[in-house]
CSV table of C-alpha atoms in Angstrom, one decimal:
chain,number,residue,atom,x,y,z
A,1,MET,CA,0.0,0.0,0.0
A,2,THR,CA,3.0,2.4,0.4
A,3,VAL,CA,3.2,2.7,-3.4
A,4,LEU,CA,-0.3,4.1,-3.6
A,5,ARG,CA,0.6,7.0,-1.3
A,6,ALA,CA,2.3,8.5,-4.4
A,7,PHE,CA,-1.0,9.7,-5.6
A,8,CYS,CA,-1.1,12.3,-2.8
A,9,PRO,CA,-0.1,15.7,-4.3
A,10,LEU,CA,2.1,16.5,-1.3
A,11,HIS,CA,4.5,13.7,-2.1
A,12,ILE,CA,5.6,15.4,-5.3
A,13,PHE,CA,6.4,18.5,-3.3
A,14,TRP,CA,8.4,16.5,-0.8
A,15,TYR,CA,10.1,14.6,-3.6
A,16,PHE,CA,11.3,17.8,-5.3
A,17,LYS,CA,12.4,19.3,-2.0
A,18,ARG,CA,14.4,16.2,-1.2
A,19,ARG,CA,15.9,15.6,-4.7
A,20,GLY,CA,16.3,19.1,-6.1
A,21,LYS,CA,17.4,19.2,-9.7
A,22,HIS,CA,17.6,15.4,-10.0
A,23,GLY,CA,13.9,15.2,-9.2
A,24,TRP,CA,13.1,17.2,-12.3
A,25,THR,CA,15.3,15.0,-14.4
A,26,SER,CA,13.4,11.9,-13.2
A,27,LEU,CA,10.1,13.6,-13.8
A,28,GLY,CA,11.2,14.2,-17.4
A,29,GLY,CA,11.7,10.5,-17.9
A,30,ILE,CA,8.2,9.8,-16.5
A,31,MET,CA,6.6,12.4,-18.7
A,32,LEU,CA,8.5,11.0,-21.8
A,33,SER,CA,7.1,7.5,-21.1
A,34,ILE,CA,3.5,8.8,-20.8
A,35,THR,CA,3.7,11.0,-23.9
A,36,GLY,CA,5.4,8.1,-25.8
A,37,THR,CA,2.4,6.0,-25.0
A,38,GLU,CA,0.1,8.7,-26.1
A,39,ALA,CA,2.1,8.9,-29.4
A,40,LEU,CA,0.8,5.4,-30.2
A,41,PHE,CA,-2.5,7.1,-31.0
A,42,ALA,CA,-0.9,9.5,-33.6
A,43,ASP,CA,-1.7,7.2,-36.5
A,44,LEU,CA,-5.3,7.0,-35.5
A,45,ALA,CA,-6.4,10.2,-37.2
A,46,HIS,CA,-9.5,8.6,-38.6
A,47,PHE,CA,-10.9,8.4,-35.1
A,48,PRO,CA,-12.4,11.5,-33.4
A,49,LEU,CA,-10.3,13.3,-30.9
A,50,SER,CA,-12.8,12.6,-28.1
A,51,ALA,CA,-12.6,8.8,-28.6
A,52,ILE,CA,-8.8,8.9,-28.4
A,53,GLN,CA,-9.0,11.1,-25.2
A,54,VAL,CA,-11.5,8.8,-23.6
A,55,ALA,CA,-9.5,5.7,-24.5
A,56,PHE,CA,-6.3,7.2,-23.1
A,57,THR,CA,-7.9,8.4,-19.9
A,58,THR,CA,-10.0,5.3,-19.1
A,59,VAL,CA,-7.8,2.5,-20.4
A,60,VAL,CA,-4.2,3.4,-21.2
A,61,PHE,CA,-3.3,5.8,-18.4
A,62,PRO,CA,-4.8,3.6,-15.6
A,63,CYS,CA,-2.9,0.6,-17.0
A,64,LEU,CA,0.3,2.6,-17.0
A,65,LEU,CA,-0.3,3.7,-13.4
A,66,LEU,CA,-0.9,0.1,-12.4
A,67,ALA,CA,2.2,-1.2,-14.2
A,68,TYR,CA,4.4,1.6,-12.7
A,69,CYS,CA,3.0,1.0,-9.2
A,70,GLY,CA,3.7,-2.7,-9.6
A,71,GLN,CA,7.2,-2.1,-10.7
A,72,ALA,CA,7.8,0.4,-7.9
A,73,ALA,CA,6.5,-2.2,-5.4
A,74,TYR,CA,8.8,-4.8,-6.9
A,75,LEU,CA,11.8,-2.5,-6.7
A,76,MET,CA,11.0,-1.7,-3.0
A,77,ASN,CA,11.6,-5.3,-2.2
A,78,ASN,CA,14.3,-6.1,-4.8
A,79,LYS,CA,16.6,-3.1,-4.9
A,80,GLU,CA,19.4,-5.0,-6.6
A,81,GLN,CA,17.4,-5.5,-9.9
A,82,VAL,CA,17.1,-1.9,-10.9
A,83,TYR,CA,18.4,-2.3,-14.5
A,84,ASP,CA,16.0,-5.0,-15.6
A,85,ALA,CA,13.1,-4.4,-13.2
A,86,PHE,CA,10.5,-4.5,-16.0
A,87,TYR,CA,11.3,-8.1,-17.0
A,88,HIS,CA,11.9,-9.3,-13.5
A,89,SER,CA,8.7,-7.8,-12.2
A,90,ILE,CA,6.5,-9.9,-14.4
A,91,PRO,CA,5.3,-12.9,-12.3
A,92,GLY,CA,6.6,-16.2,-13.3
A,93,LEU,CA,8.7,-15.1,-16.3
A,94,LEU,CA,12.3,-14.9,-15.0
A,95,ASN,CA,11.8,-15.4,-11.3
């Protein structure tokens, strides 16, 4: 449950206060991953904008949040597997 506390807006303030300039760098990486996922919809010009917005906010973004929360929870318990956390956090694949 400690990963879900990240949804509190105060945590981002504390994060930047603690990390300073490095906090902004990590936030840039997070924003790139979100906008990169949104770019998957760039070729869907034949769909209305509202359909793309609804699909992103109701399906894609919640799935990204769940995936990132799961990886964060995995890294909290397995700090030595930072470089390949994505693959090791999948249950039953490499573990």
